[in-house]
Amino acid sequence: MRQNKVKPSPRATLKNIALKAKVDPSTVSRVLSQNPNQRVSSKTKNKILEVAKGLDYQPNISARSLRVSKTFSIGIVVPQLDNPVFAEIIKGAERGASEKGYSLVISYLEDGPSKGEPYKKLIQSNRVDGLLVTTLNKNSAILRAAKKSTVPVVVLNRKVPGLINSVYFNSSQAAKIATKYLIAQGHKRIAHLSGQVNSSSGVGRFYGYKEALEHAMIPFNPNLVEVSGYSILGGSQATEKLLANPKAKPTAIFALTLNVAVGAMMALQKNGFSVPKDMSIVAIHDGPIASALHPPLTTVQMPSQKMGYEGAIGLINLIEKNQNKVLVELLPGDLIIRESVKNISKNK
Amino acid sequence: MRQNKVKPSPRATLKNIALKAKVDPSTVSRVLSQNPNQRVSSKTKNKILEVAKGLDYQPNISARSLRVSKTFSIGIVVPQLDNPVFAEIIKGAERGASEKGYSLVISYLEDGPSKGEPYKKLIQSNRVDGLLVTTLNKNSAILRAAKKSTVPVVVLNRKVPGLINSVYFNSSQAAKIATKYLIAQGHKRIAHLSGQVNSSSGVGRFYGYKEALEHAMIPFNPNLVEVSGYSILGGSQATEKLLANPKAKPTAIFALTLNVAVGAMMALQKNGFSVPKDMSIVAIHDGPIASALHPPLTTVQMPSQKMGYEGAIGLINLIEKNQNKVLVELLPGDLIIRESVKNISKNK
DNA sequence: TTGAAAGCGCTAACAC
DNA sequence: GTGTTAGCGCTTTCAA
């Protein structure tokens, strides 16, 4: 009933705009697709713009995609969603994509060695013009698949041999900053909760830690390094080991991740250690939890969100051939000094 | 150079398959689009299937979209990405979408009162066939915008007046389970760290808590309720208030969220309370952190991932007109008993 | 500066 | 059961 009374406003297509503005659809396209070399008289241009606005025109992406063989969306492949680092990366990527008029298609997958299917489907059916790839695992199937991709790929959070395009974080420098700070506060027996061996970010932090020690002429003691991985539980277990080892006896801990630091703090508390009185602690990667911990944790900021943003922008530049290579090294952010480190230097 | 030597295998299109199989493109379409009432002889069908496989055919989504006015993707709008609940919802939604051959486009936005633009762009340019909407705020702009949507919308995590389709969690029942458990362990002075007033999930938990008390004939004491919101910091601050209030004196805390429980535990520790000796604690929403806490936290599982999954499946059914209404109430998951609650009943 | 015409890859109504 | 035909909405030569 109601439909009969209301004059159904025509769908806003180029054709309908052309009809209303009494011009050809192609002219409308010339104006609305913002082609730089338009050559349309400002009179007709204004008229078209006006009509388009009145009809609240939004281009039909499918039609445009079909015509120009581009989807105007990029995909992002993430191994886990419950890791705050990836959440921030996605956040940044979404911002970058939408700034450039692209949408972000998400493909989640467990980071196993054999998978890679979602990725395949994503690019084969022309759903995306390019791909942002993150992974925790150096040898993951996605990385292998990425090397054969027909669309541009930008790897986030690490450098991968054979894939030029990446936006990564200088984690070794972040580790150096964190370790140096502990040294400056008088610490000499500094433990390191480290990542897996096959993780480039973990290895980077380990080297940064070692370099900072060397620079301060503090001998490296392997007893002070425990592999924790990236989880709270891992941090807690590694710390237990550390405390149980009579050859360790650290006065400070450098944790490679916020989660790991949380686990470490729990283990310390459980074993009767008070932070920072009995043990100082610093971690890489700032986040809301850091300031909510008790005591608030001193951290080196990690620009995860920026990583996603820069990755998206770079990828789109690649797609649009504005550049042919993306290689961005992001420097660590600031050292956020809170209350988890005690100054134990004698000449204080 | 290399391109000249390699015979470029033709792009796998319907036309090329038709050429190779010596049939008409429309016949190929009939076979490959899996139309149920095909009426193609199994002989030609097999031939087509074979050729298609050899060419590794993947349909061009843009062309199909244009033709059938469908994008085969759904959008999801989330207010924050660093909240584990939303991460799990996305995870589930991605699984549901990909199971049905759809892709998931993500639109992140701060959950302010005035926004709603990303959403608008998403549906207006025909980028998505439907929308999954999550929000923390009862009065958010997205919800208002959703009511005017031309594509189906399914609201996740809450029921909203004026929007029929939703998949939500019976948080009041979860609250009841948690509170009842504390009561069964002999607790009578049970505090509740609650959500905001304008959040349906928060209100539900509050009612569940009250009902459980009533049922056990324990009088409700407003001094035992503190608004914590959903963050770690909020949980910590609310707990501080609780401890400072001489009229409260709880023996147990029911926290509406895992994050809030983490904050509470920090505040308790800071104030010299030991869990569960001096204070028991239960929270809604299980997650890896729960078992990593010290002591491991007793929780009522919340099916966030399932919410995303059911939402996606329901939305796609709506889109494909297999059903015309989605209204799913998810029951709380199991009570996971760990070590954060002490039995203080006398006749133990 | 603008219009006419073709076609991206696909599907569906209609013939036979 | 299979081919013919038209057209979704858009961009892009080519002509005028």
mmCIF file of N, CA and C (backbone and C1' of nucleotides) in Angstrom, chain A residues 11 14 26 29 57 64 67, chain D residues 8-14:
data_model
loop_
_atom_site.group_PDB
_atom_site.id
_atom_site.type_symbol
_atom_site.label_atom_id
_atom_site.label_comp_id
_atom_site.label_asym_id
_atom_site.label_seq_id
_atom_site.Cartn_x
_atom_site.Cartn_y
_atom_site.Cartn_z
ATOM 1 N N ARG A 11 17.067 4.365 -8.046
ATOM 2 C CA ARG A 11 18.380 4.047 -7.494
ATOM 3 C C ARG A 11 19.412 4.998 -8.054
ATOM 4 N N LEU A 14 24.775 5.950 -12.256
ATOM 5 C CA LEU A 14 25.280 6.944 -13.196
ATOM 6 C C LEU A 14 24.211 7.293 -14.218
ATOM 7 N N SER A 26 28.622 8.686 -19.457
ATOM 8 C CA SER A 26 30.085 8.718 -19.469
ATOM 9 C C SER A 26 30.603 10.039 -18.895
ATOM 10 N N SER A 29 30.408 9.810 -15.225
ATOM 11 C CA SER A 29 31.524 9.004 -14.750
ATOM 12 C C SER A 29 32.796 9.839 -14.675
ATOM 13 N N TYR A 57 24.400 9.722 -4.137
ATOM 14 C CA TYR A 57 25.051 8.691 -4.949
ATOM 15 C C TYR A 57 26.256 8.044 -4.276
ATOM 16 N N ARG A 64 32.242 -1.268 -10.685
ATOM 17 C CA ARG A 64 33.531 -0.636 -10.898
ATOM 18 C C ARG A 64 34.652 -1.680 -10.865
ATOM 19 N N ARG A 67 34.769 -3.699 -14.024
ATOM 20 C CA ARG A 67 35.278 -2.911 -15.137
ATOM 21 C C ARG A 67 36.800 -2.717 -15.058
ATOM 22 P P DC D 8 20.534 -3.178 -17.141
ATOM 23 O "O5'" DC D 8 21.017 -3.319 -15.641
ATOM 24 C "C5'" DC D 8 20.508 -4.310 -14.760
ATOM 25 C "C4'" DC D 8 21.629 -4.783 -13.851
ATOM 26 C "C3'" DC D 8 22.627 -3.681 -13.494
ATOM 27 O "O3'" DC D 8 22.248 -3.119 -12.237
ATOM 28 C "C1'" DC D 8 23.749 -5.732 -14.134
ATOM 29 P P DG D 9 21.861 -1.563 -12.168
ATOM 30 O "O5'" DG D 9 23.288 -0.870 -12.176
ATOM 31 C "C5'" DG D 9 24.188 -1.113 -11.104
ATOM 32 C "C4'" DG D 9 25.546 -0.584 -11.476
ATOM 33 C "C3'" DG D 9 25.572 0.896 -11.858
ATOM 34 O "O3'" DG D 9 26.533 1.508 -11.018
ATOM 35 C "C1'" DG D 9 26.694 -0.403 -13.482
ATOM 36 P P DC D 10 26.998 2.989 -11.190
ATOM 37 O "O5'" DC D 10 28.343 2.792 -12.010
ATOM 38 C "C5'" DC D 10 29.452 2.188 -11.369
ATOM 39 C "C4'" DC D 10 30.471 1.772 -12.398
ATOM 40 C "C3'" DC D 10 31.204 2.914 -13.081
ATOM 41 O "O3'" DC D 10 32.409 3.163 -12.350
ATOM 42 C "C1'" DC D 10 30.605 1.155 -14.613
ATOM 43 P P DT D 11 33.261 4.439 -12.717
ATOM 44 O "O5'" DT D 11 34.026 3.971 -14.037
ATOM 45 C "C5'" DT D 11 35.059 2.998 -13.887
ATOM 46 C "C4'" DT D 11 35.627 2.649 -15.237
ATOM 47 C "C3'" DT D 11 36.501 3.733 -15.875
ATOM 48 O "O3'" DT D 11 37.634 3.036 -16.372
ATOM 49 C "C1'" DT D 11 34.848 3.033 -17.411
ATOM 50 P P DT D 12 38.990 3.792 -16.662
ATOM 51 O "O5'" DT D 12 39.104 3.743 -18.244
ATOM 52 C "C5'" DT D 12 38.947 2.480 -18.888
ATOM 53 C "C4'" DT D 12 38.728 2.685 -20.355
ATOM 54 C "C3'" DT D 12 39.497 3.876 -20.951
ATOM 55 O "O3'" DT D 12 40.055 3.444 -22.177
ATOM 56 C "C1'" DT D 12 37.235 4.011 -21.538
ATOM 57 P P DT D 13 41.498 3.885 -22.576
ATOM 58 O "O5'" DT D 13 41.292 5.088 -23.623
ATOM 59 C "C5'" DT D 13 41.680 4.943 -24.969
ATOM 60 C "C4'" DT D 13 40.747 4.047 -25.764
ATOM 61 C "C3'" DT D 13 40.643 4.553 -27.202
ATOM 62 O "O3'" DT D 13 41.013 3.539 -28.131
ATOM 63 C "C1'" DT D 13 38.469 4.332 -26.177
ATOM 64 P P DC D 14 41.502 3.919 -29.581
ATOM 65 O "O5'" DC D 14 40.201 4.590 -30.226
ATOM 66 C "C5'" DC D 14 39.097 3.764 -30.554
ATOM 67 C "C4'" DC D 14 37.958 4.633 -31.027
ATOM 68 C "C3'" DC D 14 38.384 5.730 -32.010
ATOM 69 O "O3'" DC D 14 37.692 5.540 -33.231
ATOM 70 C "C1'" DC D 14 36.952 6.586 -30.303
#
